[in-house]
Coordinates of C-alpha atoms and ligand atoms in Angstrom, one line a residue:
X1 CA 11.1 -25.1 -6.3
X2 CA 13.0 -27.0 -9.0
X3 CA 16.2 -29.1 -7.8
X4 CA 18.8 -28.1 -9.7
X5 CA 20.7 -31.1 -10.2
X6 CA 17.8 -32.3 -12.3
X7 CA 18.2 -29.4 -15.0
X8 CA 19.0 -30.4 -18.4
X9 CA 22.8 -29.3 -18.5
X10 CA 21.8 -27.2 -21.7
X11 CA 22.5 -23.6 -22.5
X12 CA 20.9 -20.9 -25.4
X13 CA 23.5 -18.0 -26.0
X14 CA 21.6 -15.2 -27.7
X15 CA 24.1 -12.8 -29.1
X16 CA 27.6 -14.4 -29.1
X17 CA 30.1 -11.3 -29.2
X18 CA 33.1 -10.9 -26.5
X19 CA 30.1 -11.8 -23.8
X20 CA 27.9 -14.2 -25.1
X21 CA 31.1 -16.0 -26.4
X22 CA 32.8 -15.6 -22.9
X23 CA 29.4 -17.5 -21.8
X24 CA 29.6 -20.0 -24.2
X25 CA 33.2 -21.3 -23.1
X26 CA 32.1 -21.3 -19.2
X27 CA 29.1 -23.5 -19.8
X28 CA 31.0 -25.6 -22.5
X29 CA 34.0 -26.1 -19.9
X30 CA 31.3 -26.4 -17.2
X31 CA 30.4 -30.0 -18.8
X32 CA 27.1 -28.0 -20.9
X33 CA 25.8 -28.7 -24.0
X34 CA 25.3 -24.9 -25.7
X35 CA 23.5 -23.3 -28.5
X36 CA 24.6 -20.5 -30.0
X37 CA 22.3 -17.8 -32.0
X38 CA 23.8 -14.8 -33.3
X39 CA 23.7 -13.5 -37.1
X40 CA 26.9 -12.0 -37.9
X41 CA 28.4 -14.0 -40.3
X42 CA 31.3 -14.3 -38.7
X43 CA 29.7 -15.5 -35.1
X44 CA 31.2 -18.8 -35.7
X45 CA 34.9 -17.7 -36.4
X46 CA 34.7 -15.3 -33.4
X47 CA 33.3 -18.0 -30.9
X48 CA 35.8 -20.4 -32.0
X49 CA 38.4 -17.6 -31.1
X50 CA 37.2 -16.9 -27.7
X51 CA 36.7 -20.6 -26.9
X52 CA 40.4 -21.0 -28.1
X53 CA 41.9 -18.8 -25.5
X54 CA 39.5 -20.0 -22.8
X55 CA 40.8 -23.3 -23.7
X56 CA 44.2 -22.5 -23.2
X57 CA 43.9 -20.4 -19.7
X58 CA 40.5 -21.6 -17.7
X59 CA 41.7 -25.3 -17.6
X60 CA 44.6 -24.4 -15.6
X61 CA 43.2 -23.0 -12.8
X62 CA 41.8 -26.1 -11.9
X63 CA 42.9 -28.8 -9.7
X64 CA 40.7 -31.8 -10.1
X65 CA 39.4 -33.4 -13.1
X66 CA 37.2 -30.6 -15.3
X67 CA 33.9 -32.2 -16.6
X68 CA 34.4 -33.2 -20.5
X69 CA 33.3 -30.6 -22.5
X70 CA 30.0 -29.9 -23.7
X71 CA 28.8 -30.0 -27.5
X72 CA 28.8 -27.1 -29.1
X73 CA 26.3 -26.3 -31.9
X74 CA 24.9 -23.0 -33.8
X75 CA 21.4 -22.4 -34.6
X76 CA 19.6 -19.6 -37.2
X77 CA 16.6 -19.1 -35.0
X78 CA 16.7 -17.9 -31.5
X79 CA 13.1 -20.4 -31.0
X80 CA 15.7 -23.1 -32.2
X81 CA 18.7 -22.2 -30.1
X82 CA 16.2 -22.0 -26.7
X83 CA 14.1 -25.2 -27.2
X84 CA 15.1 -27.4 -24.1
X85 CA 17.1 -24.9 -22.6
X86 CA 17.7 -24.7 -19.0
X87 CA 19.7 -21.6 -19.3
X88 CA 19.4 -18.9 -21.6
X89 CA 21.9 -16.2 -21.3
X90 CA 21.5 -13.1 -23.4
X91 CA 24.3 -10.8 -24.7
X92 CA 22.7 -9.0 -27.7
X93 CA 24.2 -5.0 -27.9
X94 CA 23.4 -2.4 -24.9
X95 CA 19.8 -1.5 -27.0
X96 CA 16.5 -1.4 -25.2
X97 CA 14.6 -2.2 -28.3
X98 CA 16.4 -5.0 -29.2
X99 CA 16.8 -6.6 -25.9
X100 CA 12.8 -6.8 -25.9
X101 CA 12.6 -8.0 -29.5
X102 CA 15.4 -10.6 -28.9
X103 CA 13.7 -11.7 -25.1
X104 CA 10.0 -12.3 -27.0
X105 CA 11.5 -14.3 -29.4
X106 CA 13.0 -16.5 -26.1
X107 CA 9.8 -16.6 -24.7
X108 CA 7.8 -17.4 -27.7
X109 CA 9.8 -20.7 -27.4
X110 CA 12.2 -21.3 -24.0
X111 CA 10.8 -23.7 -21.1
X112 CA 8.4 -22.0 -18.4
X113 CA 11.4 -23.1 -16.2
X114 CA 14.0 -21.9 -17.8
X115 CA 16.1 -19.1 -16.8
X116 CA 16.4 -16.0 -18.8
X117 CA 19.5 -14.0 -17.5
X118 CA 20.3 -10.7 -19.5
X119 CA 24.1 -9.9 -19.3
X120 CA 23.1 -6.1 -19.5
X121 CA 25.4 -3.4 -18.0
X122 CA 23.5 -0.9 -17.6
X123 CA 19.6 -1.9 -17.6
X124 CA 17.5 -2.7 -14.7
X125 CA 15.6 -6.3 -14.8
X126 CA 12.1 -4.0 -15.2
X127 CA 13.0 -2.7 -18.0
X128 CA 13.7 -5.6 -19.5
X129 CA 10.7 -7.1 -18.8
X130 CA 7.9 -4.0 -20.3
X131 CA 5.4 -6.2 -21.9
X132 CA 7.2 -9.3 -21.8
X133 CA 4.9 -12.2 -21.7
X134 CA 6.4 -14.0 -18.8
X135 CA 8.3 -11.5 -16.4
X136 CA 8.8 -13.8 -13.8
X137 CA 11.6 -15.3 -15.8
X138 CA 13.4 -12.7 -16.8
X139 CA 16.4 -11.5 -14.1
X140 CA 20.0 -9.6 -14.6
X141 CA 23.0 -12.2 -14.7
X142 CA 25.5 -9.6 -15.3
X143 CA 29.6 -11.0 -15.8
X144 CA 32.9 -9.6 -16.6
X145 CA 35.1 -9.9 -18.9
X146 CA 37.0 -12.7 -19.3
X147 CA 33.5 -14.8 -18.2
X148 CA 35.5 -17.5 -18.7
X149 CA 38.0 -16.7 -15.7
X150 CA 36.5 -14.2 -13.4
X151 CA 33.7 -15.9 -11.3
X152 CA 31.6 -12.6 -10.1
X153 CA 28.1 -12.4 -11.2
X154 CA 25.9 -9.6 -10.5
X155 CA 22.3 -11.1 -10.4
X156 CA 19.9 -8.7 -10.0
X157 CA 15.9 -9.5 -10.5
X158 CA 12.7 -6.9 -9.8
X159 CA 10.2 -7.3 -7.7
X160 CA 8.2 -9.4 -10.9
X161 CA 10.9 -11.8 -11.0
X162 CA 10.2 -14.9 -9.4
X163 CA 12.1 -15.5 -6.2
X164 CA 12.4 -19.4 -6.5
X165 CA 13.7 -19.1 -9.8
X166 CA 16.3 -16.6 -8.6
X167 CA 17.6 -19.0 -6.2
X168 CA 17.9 -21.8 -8.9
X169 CA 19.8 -19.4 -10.8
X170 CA 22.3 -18.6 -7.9
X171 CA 23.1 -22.6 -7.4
X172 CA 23.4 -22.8 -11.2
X173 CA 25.8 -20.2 -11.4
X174 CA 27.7 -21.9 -8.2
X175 CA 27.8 -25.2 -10.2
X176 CA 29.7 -23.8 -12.9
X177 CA 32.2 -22.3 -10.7
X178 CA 30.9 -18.4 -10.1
X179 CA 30.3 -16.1 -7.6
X180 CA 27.0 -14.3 -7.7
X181 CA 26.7 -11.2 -5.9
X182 CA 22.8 -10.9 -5.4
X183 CA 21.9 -6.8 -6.1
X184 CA 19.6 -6.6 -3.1
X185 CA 17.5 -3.7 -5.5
X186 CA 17.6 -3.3 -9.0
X187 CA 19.4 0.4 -10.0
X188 CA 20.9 1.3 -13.2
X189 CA 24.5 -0.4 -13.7
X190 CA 23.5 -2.5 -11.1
X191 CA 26.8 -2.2 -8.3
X192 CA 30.3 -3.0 -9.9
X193 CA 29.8 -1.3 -12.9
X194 CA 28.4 2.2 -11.4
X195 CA 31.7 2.1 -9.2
X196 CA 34.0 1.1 -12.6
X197 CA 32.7 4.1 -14.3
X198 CA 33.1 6.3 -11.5
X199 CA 36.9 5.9 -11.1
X200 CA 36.7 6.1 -15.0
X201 CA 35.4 9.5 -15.2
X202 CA 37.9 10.8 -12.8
X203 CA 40.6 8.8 -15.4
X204 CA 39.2 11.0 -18.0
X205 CA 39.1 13.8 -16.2
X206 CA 43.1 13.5 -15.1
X207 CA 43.7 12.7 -18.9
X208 CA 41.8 16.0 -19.8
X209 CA 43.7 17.9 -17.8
X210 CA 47.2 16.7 -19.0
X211 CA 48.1 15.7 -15.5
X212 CA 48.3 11.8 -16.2
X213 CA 48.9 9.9 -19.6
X214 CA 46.8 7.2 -19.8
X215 CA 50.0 4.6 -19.1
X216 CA 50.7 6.9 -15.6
X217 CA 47.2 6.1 -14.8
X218 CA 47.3 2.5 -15.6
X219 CA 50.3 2.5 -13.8
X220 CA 48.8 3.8 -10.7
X221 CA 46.4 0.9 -10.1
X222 CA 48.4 -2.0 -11.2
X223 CA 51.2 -1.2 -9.4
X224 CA 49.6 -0.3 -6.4
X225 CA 46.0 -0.5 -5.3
X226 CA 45.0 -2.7 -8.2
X227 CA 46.7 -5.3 -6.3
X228 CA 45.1 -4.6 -2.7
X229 CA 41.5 -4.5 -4.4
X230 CA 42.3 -8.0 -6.3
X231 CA 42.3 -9.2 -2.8
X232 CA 40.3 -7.6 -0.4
X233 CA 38.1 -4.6 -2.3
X234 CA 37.7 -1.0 -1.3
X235 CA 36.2 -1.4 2.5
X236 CA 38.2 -4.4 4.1
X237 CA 41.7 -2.5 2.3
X238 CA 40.8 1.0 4.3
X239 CA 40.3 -1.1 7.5
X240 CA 44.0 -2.2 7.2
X241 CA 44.7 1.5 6.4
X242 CA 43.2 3.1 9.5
X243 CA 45.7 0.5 11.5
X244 CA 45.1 -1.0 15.0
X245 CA 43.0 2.2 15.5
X246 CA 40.6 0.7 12.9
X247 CA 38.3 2.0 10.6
X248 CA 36.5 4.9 12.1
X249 CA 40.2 6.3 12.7
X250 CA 40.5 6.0 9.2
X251 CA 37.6 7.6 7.6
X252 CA 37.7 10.8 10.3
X253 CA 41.3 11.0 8.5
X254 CA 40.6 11.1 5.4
X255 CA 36.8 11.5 5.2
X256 CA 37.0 15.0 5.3
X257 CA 38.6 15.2 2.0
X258 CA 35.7 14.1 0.4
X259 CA 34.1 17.7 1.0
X260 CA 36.7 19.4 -0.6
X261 CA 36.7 18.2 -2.7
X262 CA 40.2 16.1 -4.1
X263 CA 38.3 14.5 -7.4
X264 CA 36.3 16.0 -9.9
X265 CA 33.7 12.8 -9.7
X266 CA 30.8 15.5 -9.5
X267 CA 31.1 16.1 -12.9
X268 CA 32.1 15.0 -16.3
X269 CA 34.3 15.6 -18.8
X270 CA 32.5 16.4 -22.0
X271 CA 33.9 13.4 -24.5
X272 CA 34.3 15.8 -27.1
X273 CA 36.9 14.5 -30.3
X274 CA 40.1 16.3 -28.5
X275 CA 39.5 14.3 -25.9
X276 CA 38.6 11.2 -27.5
X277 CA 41.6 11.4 -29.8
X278 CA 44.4 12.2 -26.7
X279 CA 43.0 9.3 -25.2
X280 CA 43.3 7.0 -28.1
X281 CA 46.9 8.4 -29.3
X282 CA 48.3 7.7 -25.9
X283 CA 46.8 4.2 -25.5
X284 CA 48.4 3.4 -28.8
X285 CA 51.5 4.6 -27.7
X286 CA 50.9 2.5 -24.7
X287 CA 50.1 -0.7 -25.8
X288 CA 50.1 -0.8 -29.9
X289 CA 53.2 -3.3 -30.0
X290 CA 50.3 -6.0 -29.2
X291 CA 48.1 -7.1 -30.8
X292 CA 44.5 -7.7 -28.9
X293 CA 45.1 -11.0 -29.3
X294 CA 48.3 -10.4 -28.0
X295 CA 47.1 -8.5 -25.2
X296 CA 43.8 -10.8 -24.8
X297 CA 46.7 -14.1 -23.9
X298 CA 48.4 -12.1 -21.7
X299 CA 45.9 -10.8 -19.5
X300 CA 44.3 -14.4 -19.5
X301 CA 47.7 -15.7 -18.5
X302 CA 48.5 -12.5 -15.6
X303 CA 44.4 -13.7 -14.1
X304 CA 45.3 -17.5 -13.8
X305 CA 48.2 -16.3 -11.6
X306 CA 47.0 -14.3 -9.3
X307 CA 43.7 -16.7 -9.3
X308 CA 46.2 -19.6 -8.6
X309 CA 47.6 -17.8 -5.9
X310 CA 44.9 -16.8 -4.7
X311 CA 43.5 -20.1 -4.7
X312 CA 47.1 -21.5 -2.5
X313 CA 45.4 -19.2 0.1
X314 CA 42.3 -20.1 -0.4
X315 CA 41.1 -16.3 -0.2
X316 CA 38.6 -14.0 -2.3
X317 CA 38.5 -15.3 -5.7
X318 CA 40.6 -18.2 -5.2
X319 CA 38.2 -19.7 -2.5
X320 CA 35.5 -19.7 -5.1
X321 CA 38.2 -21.9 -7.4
X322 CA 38.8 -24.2 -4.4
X323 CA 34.8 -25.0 -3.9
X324 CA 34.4 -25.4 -7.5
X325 CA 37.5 -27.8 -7.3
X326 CA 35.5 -29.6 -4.5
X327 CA 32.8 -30.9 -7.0
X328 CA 34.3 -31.9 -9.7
X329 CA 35.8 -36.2 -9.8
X330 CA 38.4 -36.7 -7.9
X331 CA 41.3 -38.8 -8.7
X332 CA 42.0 -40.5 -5.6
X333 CA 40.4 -44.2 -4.9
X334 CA 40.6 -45.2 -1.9
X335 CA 37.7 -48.1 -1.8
X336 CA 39.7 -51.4 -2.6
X337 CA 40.4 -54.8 -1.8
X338 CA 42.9 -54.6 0.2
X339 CA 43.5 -58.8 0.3
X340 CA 44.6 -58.5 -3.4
X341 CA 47.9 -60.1 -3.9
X342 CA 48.2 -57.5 -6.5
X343 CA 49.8 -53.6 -6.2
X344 CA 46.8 -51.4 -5.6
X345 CA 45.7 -48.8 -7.8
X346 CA 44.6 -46.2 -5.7
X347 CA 45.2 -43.3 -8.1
X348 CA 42.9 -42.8 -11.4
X349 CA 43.3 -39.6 -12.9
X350 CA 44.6 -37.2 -15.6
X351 CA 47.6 -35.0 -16.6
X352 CA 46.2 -31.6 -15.9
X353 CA 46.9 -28.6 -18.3
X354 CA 48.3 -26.9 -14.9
X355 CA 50.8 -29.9 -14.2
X356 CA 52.5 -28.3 -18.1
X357 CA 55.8 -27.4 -17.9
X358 CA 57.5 -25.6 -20.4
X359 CA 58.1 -28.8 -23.2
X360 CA 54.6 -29.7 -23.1
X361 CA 54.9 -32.6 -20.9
X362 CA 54.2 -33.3 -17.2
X363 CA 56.4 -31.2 -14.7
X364 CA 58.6 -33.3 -12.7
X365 CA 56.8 -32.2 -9.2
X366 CA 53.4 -33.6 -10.2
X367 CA 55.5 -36.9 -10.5
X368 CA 55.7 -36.7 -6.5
X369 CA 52.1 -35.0 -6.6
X370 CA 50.7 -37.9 -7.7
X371 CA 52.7 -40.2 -5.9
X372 CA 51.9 -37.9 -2.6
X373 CA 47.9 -38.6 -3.1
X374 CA 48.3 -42.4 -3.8
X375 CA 50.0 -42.1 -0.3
X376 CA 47.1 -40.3 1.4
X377 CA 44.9 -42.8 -0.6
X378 CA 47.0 -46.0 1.2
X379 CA 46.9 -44.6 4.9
X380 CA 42.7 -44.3 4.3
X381 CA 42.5 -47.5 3.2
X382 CA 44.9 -48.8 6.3
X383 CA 42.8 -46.2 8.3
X384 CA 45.9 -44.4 9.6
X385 CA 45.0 -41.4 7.9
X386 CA 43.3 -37.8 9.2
X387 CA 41.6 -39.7 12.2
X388 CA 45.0 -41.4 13.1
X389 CA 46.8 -37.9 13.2
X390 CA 44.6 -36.8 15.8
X391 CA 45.6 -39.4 17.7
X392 CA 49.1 -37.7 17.8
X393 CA 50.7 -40.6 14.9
X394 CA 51.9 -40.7 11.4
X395 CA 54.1 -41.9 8.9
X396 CA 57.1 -39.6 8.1
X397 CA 59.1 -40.0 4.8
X398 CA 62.9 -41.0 5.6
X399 CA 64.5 -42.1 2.1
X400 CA 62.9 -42.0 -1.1
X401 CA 64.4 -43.1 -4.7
X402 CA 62.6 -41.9 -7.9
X403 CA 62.8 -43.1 -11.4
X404 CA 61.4 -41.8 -14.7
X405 CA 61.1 -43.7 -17.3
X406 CA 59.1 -41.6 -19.7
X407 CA 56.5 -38.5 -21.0
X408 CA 53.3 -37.5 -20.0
X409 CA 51.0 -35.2 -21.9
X410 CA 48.2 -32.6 -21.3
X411 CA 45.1 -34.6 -20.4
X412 CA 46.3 -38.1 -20.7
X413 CA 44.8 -40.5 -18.7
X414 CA 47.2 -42.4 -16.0
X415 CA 47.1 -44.0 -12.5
X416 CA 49.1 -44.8 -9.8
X417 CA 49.8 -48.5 -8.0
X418 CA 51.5 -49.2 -4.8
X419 CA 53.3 -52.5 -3.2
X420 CA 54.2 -53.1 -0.2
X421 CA 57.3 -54.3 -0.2
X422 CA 58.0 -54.4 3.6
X423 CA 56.2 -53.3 6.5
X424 CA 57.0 -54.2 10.6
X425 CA 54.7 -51.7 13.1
X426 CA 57.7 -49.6 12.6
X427 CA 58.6 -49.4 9.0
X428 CA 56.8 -49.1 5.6
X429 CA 58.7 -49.8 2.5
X430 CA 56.7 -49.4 -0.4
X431 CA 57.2 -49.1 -4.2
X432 CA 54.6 -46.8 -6.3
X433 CA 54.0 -47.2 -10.3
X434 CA 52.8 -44.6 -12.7
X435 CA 51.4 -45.9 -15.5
X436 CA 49.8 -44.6 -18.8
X437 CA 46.2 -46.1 -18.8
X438 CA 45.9 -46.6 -22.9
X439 CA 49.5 -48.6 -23.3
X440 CA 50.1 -49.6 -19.4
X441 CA 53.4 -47.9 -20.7
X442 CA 55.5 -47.3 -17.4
X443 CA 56.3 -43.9 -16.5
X444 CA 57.9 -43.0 -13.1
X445 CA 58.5 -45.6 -9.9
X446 CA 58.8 -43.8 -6.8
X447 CA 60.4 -46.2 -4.1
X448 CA 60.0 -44.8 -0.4
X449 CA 60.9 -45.9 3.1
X450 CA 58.3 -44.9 5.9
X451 CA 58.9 -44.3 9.6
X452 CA 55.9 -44.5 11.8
X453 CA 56.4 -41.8 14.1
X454 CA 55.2 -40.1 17.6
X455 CA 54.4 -36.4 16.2
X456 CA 54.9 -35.2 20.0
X457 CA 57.7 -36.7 21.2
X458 CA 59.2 -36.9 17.4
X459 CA 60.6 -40.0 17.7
X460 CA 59.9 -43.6 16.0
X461 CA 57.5 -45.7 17.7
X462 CA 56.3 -49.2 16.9
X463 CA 52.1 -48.9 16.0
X464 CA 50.1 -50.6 18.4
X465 CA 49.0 -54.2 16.7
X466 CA 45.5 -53.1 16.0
X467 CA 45.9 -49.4 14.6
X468 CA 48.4 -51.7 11.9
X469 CA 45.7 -54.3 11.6
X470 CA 44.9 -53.6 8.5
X471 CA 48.2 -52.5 6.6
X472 CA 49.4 -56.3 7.8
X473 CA 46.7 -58.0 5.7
X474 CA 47.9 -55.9 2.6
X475 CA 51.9 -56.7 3.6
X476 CA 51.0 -60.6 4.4
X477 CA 48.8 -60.1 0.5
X478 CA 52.0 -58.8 -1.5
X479 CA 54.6 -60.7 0.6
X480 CA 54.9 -63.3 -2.1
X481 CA 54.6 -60.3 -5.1
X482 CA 57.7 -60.4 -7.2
X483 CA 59.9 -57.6 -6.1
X484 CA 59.9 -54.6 -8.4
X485 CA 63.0 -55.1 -10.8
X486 CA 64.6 -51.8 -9.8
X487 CA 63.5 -52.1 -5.9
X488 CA 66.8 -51.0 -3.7
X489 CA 68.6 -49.5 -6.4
X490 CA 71.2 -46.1 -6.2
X491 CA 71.5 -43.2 -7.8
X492 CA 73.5 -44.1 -11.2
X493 CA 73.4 -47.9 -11.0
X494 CA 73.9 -49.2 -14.5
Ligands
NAD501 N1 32.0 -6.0 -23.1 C1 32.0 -6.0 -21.8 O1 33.0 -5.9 -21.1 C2 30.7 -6.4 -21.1 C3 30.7 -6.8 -19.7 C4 29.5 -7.2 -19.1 C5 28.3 -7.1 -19.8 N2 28.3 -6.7 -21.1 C6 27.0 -6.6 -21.8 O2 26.9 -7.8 -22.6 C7 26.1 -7.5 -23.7 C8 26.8 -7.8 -25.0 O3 28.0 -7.0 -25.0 P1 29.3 -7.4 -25.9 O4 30.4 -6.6 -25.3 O5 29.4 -8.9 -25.9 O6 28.9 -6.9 -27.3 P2 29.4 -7.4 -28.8 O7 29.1 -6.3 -29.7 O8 30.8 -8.0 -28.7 O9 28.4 -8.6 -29.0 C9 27.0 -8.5 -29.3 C10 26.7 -9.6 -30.3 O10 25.3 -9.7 -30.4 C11 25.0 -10.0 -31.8 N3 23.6 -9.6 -32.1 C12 23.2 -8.4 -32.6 N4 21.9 -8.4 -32.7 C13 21.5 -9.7 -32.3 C14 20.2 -10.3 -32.3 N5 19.1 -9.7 -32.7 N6 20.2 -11.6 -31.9 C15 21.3 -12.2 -31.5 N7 22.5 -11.7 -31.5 C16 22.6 -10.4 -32.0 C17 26.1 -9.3 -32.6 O11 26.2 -9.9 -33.8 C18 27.3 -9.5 -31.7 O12 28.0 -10.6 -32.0 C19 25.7 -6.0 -23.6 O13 24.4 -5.9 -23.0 C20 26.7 -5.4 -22.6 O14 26.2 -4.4 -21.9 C21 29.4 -6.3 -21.7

């Protein structure tokens, strides 16, 4: 069994089109180093495309500090592009014949214990691995489009395939923020994709028939059902459906529709030119005012909202964000010394491409964001913090006075101090700085008055001596700390 966190964080892309470049930008944002092989001569100029819109969507979905982003380089031989990979991910076109050409050229030169993961649609792992020279290595990693945003992986290996290495694969995958559904037994189109082409053929076959444009249909699921599915799929949606009386009331409802039958999914429309051309006309009509650019941005920006609020309920997709949020640095520091006669710095971190309003500069909340965590960072390091809670005490904010004094940008570095200014087993009057780590230059002060407070009775109590043992040393420490400059001031004071 190989530990994952001893991998090499290096990636080969084999084939570097709208999938292979979607792979690229995860593992680059991931923190990986990645090689790209892929002749077209214009693989470079369509990487640097998709890794410009990942760039400007993927980064603001997360919460915590993203790993720095791995080097990208291109090589001219896949043997050169795999050497020393720990991942190799390939996205060559939906062709038998060239998948095995383009996997024995991998194997001729990848690691034993590398991963090979085929993006395929349609393909079962054991047909990608007919006379391969190492089968064992070879498995389905199968994404959607964006890879960049949407976390499901289908990963789908044979009976050949080495279990151990499928597992590895699975934590891999988690590490860089996805969700791998594991295909239990390999089947053409593995799950998601045999289900996407189903309701697709019974789109065609409403098209066919004149009773839906292709807007009406579009319209149908994003309107409507689109939304239930983005949150709770087929199965747990039909549950709600059938009401208290549950499922099984459900399904005898409606389950004998299915024998009528309502859809045409039985058969299929024959794609002939009339059909293909109705289709494309009214798709123009539909959406022909964008470009795919256009419509590329767009989409991007419509999936980091419903991820992010997904992610505020830390449900379906958005859990999956949250974990991934889980291991990446955090800003707060909370191991200091608290006998300092100094302000502490308790917050370390960066502006975050989510924090963006709509100047380009830091939105005033994630002023008090900030400010909020260098709190939660304090009442650890007085140990008053989750534990004390429980005890039934906390510190409720009654006045606060906020300053700013100047802009911060996407991704620059700042931190956060606090002084105390004042602090009795009652009251805690503190001052925070925000400060721009390259030039120290000031940005906001946040000056608050605390109340420690019974959270059952609701009123202000005085702490007992020892629970305020330790925010007395750090009071008695900054006692003789010149007081802030703009400490005690109003609203409009010259
Ligand atoms: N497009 C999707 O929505 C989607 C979703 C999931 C999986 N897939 C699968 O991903 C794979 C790639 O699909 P795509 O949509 O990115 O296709 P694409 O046409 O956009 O990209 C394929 C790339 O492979 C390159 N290529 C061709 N021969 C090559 C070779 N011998 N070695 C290296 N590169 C080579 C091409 O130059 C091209 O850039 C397919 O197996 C497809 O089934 C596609």
């Amino acid at each position: 069994m190989i530990a994952t966190e001893n991998l090499s964080k290096r990636a080969a892309i084999i084939g570097g089109g709208v999938i292979g470049g979607g792979w690229a930008a995860r593992f680059l944002l991931s923190g990986w180093d990645v090689c790209v092989f892929d002749p077209h001569p214009d693989a470079e100029a369509t990487l640097a495309a998709i890794l410009a819109n990942a760039r400007s969507s993927a980064p603001a979905l997360a919460d915590a500090v993203l790993p720095k982003e791995g080097a990208l380089t291109f090589a001219t031989t896949i043997g050169a592009a795999v050497e020393n990979a720990a991942w190799v991910q390939e996205s060559v076109p939906e062709e038998l014949a060239i998948k095995h050409k383009v996997i024995a050229e991998i194997q001729s030169a990848v690691p034993v214990s590398a991963v090979i993961g085929s993006s395929t649609s349609g393909f079962k792992p054991s047909e990608l691995q007919q006379d391969a020279a190492r089968p064992e290595q070879i498995m389905v990693t199968h994404p959607f489009n964006p890879v960049y945003l949407l976390p499901l992986i289908e990963v789908v290996a044979s009976p050949e395939t080495d279990k151990a290495l499928v597992q590895v694969a699975a934590e891999l995958l988690v590490s860089i923020g996805m969700k791998p559904l594991m295909v239990r037994k390999e089947i053409d189109a593995h799950i998601a994709d045999r289900f996407l082409e189903s309701v697709w053929r019974e789109a065609l076959w409403l098209v066919k028939d004149g009773i839906a444009t292709t807007e009406e249909i579009d319209d149908s699921i994003l309107y409507g059902f689109g939304l239930r599915w983005a949150q709770m799929g087929l199965f747990e949606t039909y549950r709600l459906a059938g009401g208290e009386e549950g499922m099984a009331h459900f399904i005898r409802q409606f389950g004998p529709a299915l024998q009528w039958p309502w859809s045409r999914l039985t058969d299929v429309p024959e794609l002939d030119e009339e059909l293909v051309n109705k289709i494309a006309e009214q798709s123009d009509a539909q959406s022909g005012q964008h470009s795919i650019q256009e419509l590329t941005r767009i989409r991007d920006r419509n999936l980091v909202g419903i991820l992010r609020s997904l992610k505020e309920r830390d449900w379906g997709a958005g859990a999956v964000l949250n974990e991934y949020d889980k291991t990446l640095a955090t800003a707060v520091c909370d191991d200091v010394a608290a006998s300092d006669a100094a302000p502490l710095r308790l917050w370390n971190g960066h502006v975050l491409p989510a924090w963006i309003d709509y100047n380009g500069h830091m939105t005033e909340f994630r002023y008090a964001h900030v400010f909020s965590d260098t709190c939660e960072a304090l009442l650890k390091v007085i140990d008053m913090h989750a534990e004390y809670g429980k005890l039934g005490f906390s510190y409720y904010t009654a006045e606060t006075h906020a300053q700013f004094f100047d802009e911060a940008a996407v991704n620059e570095s700042i931190y956060a101090t606090v002084q105390i200014i004042f602090a009795d087993t009652k009251r805690l009057h503190v001052f925070y700085r925000m400060h721009a780590a390259a030039d120290e230059r000031m940005l906001a002060s946040l000056e608050v008055m605390y109340l420690h407070v019974d959270m059952k009775s609701g009123r202000v109590v005085a702490a007992d001596d020892d629970a305020a043992r330790k925010l007395m040393v750090i009071a008695a420490a900054h006692a003789d700390l010149e007081k802030p400059e703009t400490a005690g001031r109003f609203v409009g004071q010259r």
